[in-house]
Amino acid sequence: MIQLKDVSLIDFTTIKIGGIAKFMVFPQNESEFLEAYKTHKNDNIFILGKGSNVLFGDYDGVIINTKYFNSIYVKEEKNKVFVKASSGTPLKDIIRIAIEKNLDNIYKLTGFPASVGGAIAMNAGAYNVDIFDFIKGVWYIEDKEIVYKKKEDIQYTYRHTEFENKPVLYGEFVFEKTNANIKGLVQEINQKRQSTQPLNTLTSGSTFKNPKNHYAGKLLEEAGLKGYRLKDIGFSPKHANFLVNYQNSTLEDVKNLLEYAKEKVFKAFNIILELSILTSYIIKR
Ligand SMILES: Cc1cc2nc3c(=O)[nH]c(=O)nc-3n(C[C@H](O)[C@H](O)[C@H](O)COP(=O)(O)OP(=O)(O)OC[C@H]3O[C@@H](n4cnc5c(N)ncnc54)[C@H](O)[C@@H]3O)c2cc1C
């Protein structure tokens, strides 16, 4: 198993901000994953997928990086397609299958970076479709054992699941075939994202959660924060709820910007914004 010491986290998040992780391991199969988990159970484990929804400073623990735990199994039965994918599989591989086999709805999750494990852990979604709409069951590690749970027994809500603190090994999905032109629909969504989100920049997922009956991006925009920049970090001029790292930003700069934004929005609307992106000053272990 590949194991690295004192790793710069800049290379492991899409926003390219990060300090040093004490230790990072890269399991390539189920037994290596389990072994890594058992070995480091008491060492502040963090499971990392594509790093598109996390912001790190230094990390004094062990990061299990799922990048090489990447396999996908597909079975067709009449108008249904069953997929079992390991947690490091890029979500875009499932979108590719959706295009090949004309699968309904899952195509709406195109255009953002995600691993299967990261998407399951936070029930990723877009355009009123969530990854849990297609889940049949999940294999994960609990008390050093591999456990399977069927969907009915899993706790999940909007962008939140019980797997946030449990390592997901595989997702089992069931998709339905359709006659729609999925390739065309994927292209449409990609174009829409391209025009509304800062896709070709160093960015991460939505910064703040949408407060009840509001959109965080709109509140930030109305508070004058769209395009606002502090040193090398700013809110995108395309979409105020996305951070952009203009080159060499640090977690400290991000913290200052986020505090400033929260204060501005609170003063303007009496609404407290809550972070959606996971930051290591919150996940301090
Ligand atoms: C431009 C852009 C657009 C985006 N648009 C959307 C969107 O429309 N909808 C949306 O939902 N998200 C969006 N995101 C956010 C993000 O891409 C998704 O939430 C994605 O699912 C995160 O997956 P990841 O592999 O990058 O997870 P990471 O960022 O690596 O991790 C996120 C969380 O999942 C946990 N995790 C990762 N792998 C596992 C595992 N195997 N087992 C247990 N826990 C695990 C981590 O510990 C962490 O808590 C966007 C991001 C970007 C950069």
XYZ file of C-alpha atoms and ligand atoms in Angstrom:
338
model
C 0.000 0.000 0.000
C 1.330 3.444 -0.859
C 1.975 5.421 2.334
C 3.263 8.988 2.466
C 4.503 11.052 5.395
C 4.218 14.832 5.820
C 2.137 15.331 2.700
C 1.233 18.761 1.328
C -2.559 18.856 1.116
C -2.492 21.518 -1.579
C -2.326 18.718 -4.132
C -5.313 16.851 -2.744
C -8.116 19.416 -2.803
C -9.738 21.043 -5.814
C -9.296 24.521 -4.304
C -5.600 23.778 -3.729
C -5.399 25.079 -0.193
C -3.882 23.036 2.576
C -1.151 22.540 5.106
C 0.641 19.323 5.900
C -0.969 15.984 6.693
C 1.095 13.837 9.003
C 0.306 10.633 7.119
C -1.602 9.602 4.010
C -2.349 6.072 2.840
C -3.760 4.900 -0.490
C -5.526 1.525 -0.261
C -6.040 -0.154 -3.627
C -8.474 -2.848 -2.612
C -10.929 -3.808 0.081
C -8.444 -5.655 2.297
C -5.925 -2.786 2.195
C -8.701 -0.342 3.089
C -9.731 -2.472 6.046
C -6.122 -2.949 7.119
C -5.469 0.828 6.951
C -8.587 1.502 8.965
C -7.770 -1.091 11.639
C -4.153 0.042 11.922
C -4.997 3.711 12.327
C -8.333 3.471 14.107
C -7.060 5.668 16.959
C -5.080 8.115 14.837
C -7.727 10.668 13.791
C -8.675 9.133 10.470
C -10.113 11.290 7.704
C -11.418 9.636 4.524
C -10.633 11.712 1.449
C -12.174 11.418 -1.994
C -11.627 14.055 -4.686
C -11.231 16.767 -2.048
C -13.856 18.943 -3.698
C -15.752 19.764 -0.545
C -12.960 20.173 2.000
C -10.550 22.851 3.094
C -7.532 21.866 5.132
C -4.908 23.572 7.217
C -2.459 21.133 8.798
C -3.901 17.720 9.565
C -2.494 15.938 12.578
C -3.762 12.477 11.778
C -4.088 9.883 9.046
C -5.821 10.503 5.753
C -7.124 7.479 3.885
C -7.148 8.598 0.265
C -9.560 6.498 -1.842
C -8.082 7.575 -5.201
C -6.777 4.098 -6.139
C -9.710 2.161 -4.692
C -11.413 2.398 -7.992
C -13.519 -0.329 -9.597
C -16.929 -0.605 -11.136
C -19.189 -3.569 -11.874
C -22.249 -3.279 -14.124
C -25.136 -5.716 -14.618
C -28.177 -5.231 -16.864
C -31.584 -6.769 -16.328
C -34.402 -5.774 -18.682
C -34.821 -2.003 -18.302
C -32.700 -1.762 -15.157
C -28.950 -1.385 -14.722
C -27.273 -2.381 -11.461
C -23.904 -0.858 -10.600
C -21.526 -1.615 -7.750
C -18.741 0.964 -7.512
C -15.920 1.266 -4.998
C -15.663 4.521 -3.111
C -12.734 5.991 -5.026
C -14.483 5.618 -8.385
C -15.038 9.039 -9.963
C -18.738 9.888 -10.177
C -18.095 10.820 -13.795
C -17.515 7.113 -14.570
C -21.120 6.497 -13.565
C -22.246 9.416 -15.728
C -20.333 7.815 -18.619
C -22.301 4.587 -18.085
C -25.510 6.639 -17.931
C -24.694 8.050 -21.370
C -23.736 4.645 -22.809
C -26.826 2.899 -21.476
C -29.274 5.810 -21.518
C -30.045 5.883 -17.790
C -32.595 8.259 -16.368
C -31.939 11.137 -13.960
C -28.456 10.289 -12.655
C -27.119 12.419 -15.554
C -28.219 15.473 -13.540
C -25.204 14.876 -11.288
C -22.811 15.686 -14.104
C -20.243 18.439 -14.106
C -18.835 18.451 -10.596
C -15.859 16.610 -9.173
C -16.795 13.789 -6.825
C -15.823 10.292 -5.844
C -18.575 7.746 -5.270
C -17.677 7.658 -1.542
C -17.704 11.459 -1.155
C -20.994 11.743 -3.023
C -22.594 9.031 -0.866
C -21.209 10.393 2.428
C -22.842 13.758 1.859
C -25.743 12.686 -0.351
C -24.603 14.911 -3.190
C -27.231 16.167 -5.561
C -28.296 18.710 -8.123
C -31.429 19.762 -9.997
C -33.714 18.007 -7.491
C -31.921 14.675 -7.827
C -29.800 13.184 -5.028
C -27.408 10.257 -5.213
C -29.568 8.441 -2.669
C -32.395 8.352 -5.234
C -30.396 5.531 -6.877
C -28.799 3.792 -3.910
C -29.781 0.190 -3.268
C -27.285 -0.387 -0.479
C -23.887 0.599 0.909
C -20.900 -1.442 2.150
C -18.930 0.343 4.854
C -16.658 -0.319 7.813
C -18.173 -0.468 11.265
C -16.256 -1.675 14.305
C -13.456 -3.008 12.094
C -15.900 -5.178 10.100
C -17.298 -4.762 6.604
C -21.040 -4.270 6.863
C -23.764 -4.021 4.203
C -26.795 -1.846 4.832
C -29.736 -1.669 2.497
C -31.154 1.745 1.682
C -34.226 1.374 3.905
C -31.980 1.079 6.978
C -29.674 3.992 6.144
C -30.122 7.413 7.717
C -29.857 10.211 5.190
C -31.333 13.623 4.561
C -30.537 16.562 2.307
C -26.695 16.645 1.880
C -26.228 14.614 5.016
C -25.896 10.899 5.836
C -24.799 8.604 8.614
C -21.617 7.857 6.604
C -19.948 11.171 7.351
C -17.962 9.379 10.047
C -17.953 5.861 8.645
C -15.760 4.716 5.764
C -17.820 3.832 2.704
C -16.323 0.981 0.674
C -18.882 0.514 -2.103
C -22.137 1.966 -3.302
C -24.708 -0.310 -4.919
C -27.000 1.514 -7.344
C -30.003 0.737 -9.475
C -30.802 2.873 -12.506
C -33.673 2.784 -14.972
C -33.271 3.033 -18.715
C -35.061 5.732 -20.638
C -35.604 6.692 -24.275
C -34.439 10.264 -23.713
C -31.230 11.508 -25.331
C -29.033 11.398 -22.237
C -25.890 12.551 -24.034
C -27.679 15.735 -25.111
C -29.065 16.317 -21.613
C -25.589 15.913 -20.086
C -24.223 18.478 -22.525
C -27.010 20.897 -21.613
C -26.252 20.627 -17.909
C -22.528 20.984 -18.453
C -23.118 24.153 -20.467
C -25.431 25.529 -17.783
C -22.835 24.853 -15.082
C -20.105 26.350 -17.230
C -22.007 29.626 -17.498
C -23.023 29.878 -13.838
C -20.150 28.336 -11.858
C -16.398 28.997 -11.751
C -15.571 25.532 -13.102
C -12.161 26.236 -14.560
C -10.759 27.864 -11.440
C -9.381 26.577 -8.159
C -12.624 26.204 -6.283
C -14.584 23.908 -4.011
C -18.254 23.114 -3.514
C -20.910 25.493 -2.177
C -19.433 27.468 0.691
C -22.551 28.079 2.769
C -25.735 26.048 3.158
C -28.938 27.600 1.893
C -30.800 28.949 4.939
C -34.496 28.036 5.065
C -36.377 29.874 2.302
C -33.215 31.616 1.075
C -30.294 31.020 -1.269
C -26.879 31.589 0.271
C -25.503 32.798 -3.080
C -28.219 35.415 -3.412
C -27.737 36.666 0.163
C -23.986 36.952 -0.404
C -24.553 38.747 -3.693
C -26.995 41.209 -2.162
C -24.564 41.837 0.688
C -22.021 42.929 -1.943
C -19.794 39.858 -1.779
C -20.063 38.516 -5.332
C -16.574 38.960 -6.780
C -15.262 40.283 -3.440
C -11.617 39.347 -2.882
C -9.415 39.326 0.206
C -5.758 38.723 -0.618
C -5.763 35.589 -2.803
C -9.201 34.280 -1.863
C -12.549 35.610 -3.027
C -16.148 34.862 -3.829
C -16.491 34.074 -7.516
C -17.772 36.838 -9.807
C -19.838 34.071 -11.501
C -21.500 32.691 -8.389
C -21.148 34.270 -4.952
C -21.404 30.972 -3.041
C -18.204 29.571 -4.607
C -14.786 30.477 -3.274
C -11.963 31.028 -5.720
C -8.311 30.611 -4.810
C -6.541 33.133 -7.042
C -3.155 31.536 -6.437
C -1.599 31.134 -3.029
C -4.395 31.425 -0.527
C -4.195 29.909 2.948
C -6.800 28.535 5.316
C -6.186 31.594 7.517
C -7.195 33.948 4.673
C -10.264 31.821 3.987
C -11.281 31.948 7.651
C -11.020 35.743 7.637
C -13.081 36.028 4.459
C -15.757 33.654 5.750
C -16.064 35.549 9.042
C -16.332 38.839 7.137
C -19.026 37.416 4.852
C -21.040 35.972 7.729
C -20.953 39.325 9.500
C -22.025 41.256 6.379
C -24.945 38.892 5.714
C -26.008 38.962 9.363
C -25.966 42.760 9.446
C -27.909 43.009 6.186
C -30.509 40.263 6.714
C -30.262 39.068 10.322
C -29.471 35.585 8.996
C -26.618 33.432 10.284
C -24.928 31.571 7.438
C -23.739 28.044 8.175
C -20.792 26.496 6.397
C -21.482 23.759 3.897
C -17.871 23.109 2.949
C -15.942 21.059 5.471
C -12.945 22.862 6.952
C -10.235 21.408 9.111
C -10.819 24.100 11.700
C -14.247 22.549 12.101
C -13.256 18.917 11.713
C -10.415 19.413 14.190
C -9.695 16.031 15.672
C -17.377 23.434 -9.104
C -18.060 22.540 -8.096
C -19.416 22.323 -8.193
C -20.060 21.510 -7.255
N -21.403 21.302 -7.377
C -22.023 20.459 -6.516
C -23.421 20.161 -6.675
O -24.092 20.620 -7.584
N -23.987 19.319 -5.767
C -23.281 18.757 -4.736
O -23.858 17.986 -3.964
N -21.979 19.039 -4.566
C -21.318 19.863 -5.425
N -19.990 20.127 -5.252
C -19.302 19.618 -4.067
C -18.615 18.260 -4.209
O -18.093 18.085 -5.502
C -19.514 17.089 -3.891
O -20.133 17.289 -2.674
C -18.821 15.730 -3.884
O -19.791 14.740 -3.624
C -17.726 15.564 -2.847
O -17.033 14.388 -3.178
P -15.472 14.242 -2.949
O -15.070 12.895 -3.397
O -14.736 15.384 -3.525
O -15.432 14.317 -1.356
P -14.341 15.004 -0.428
O -14.388 16.482 -0.653
O -13.039 14.328 -0.564
O -14.976 14.689 0.992
C -16.219 15.254 1.343
C -16.758 14.514 2.579
O -17.028 13.153 2.249
C -16.297 12.290 3.111
N -15.870 11.112 2.353
C -15.190 11.062 1.168
N -15.028 9.783 0.783
C -15.588 9.007 1.755
C -15.722 7.600 1.969
N -15.238 6.700 1.094
N -16.352 7.164 3.084
C -16.857 8.048 3.990
N -16.747 9.386 3.862
C -16.124 9.858 2.762
C -15.097 13.114 3.586
O -14.571 12.582 4.785
C -15.762 14.460 3.752
O -16.495 14.478 4.942
C -19.322 20.931 -6.194
C -17.949 21.147 -6.122
C -17.315 21.941 -7.060
C -15.827 22.154 -6.955
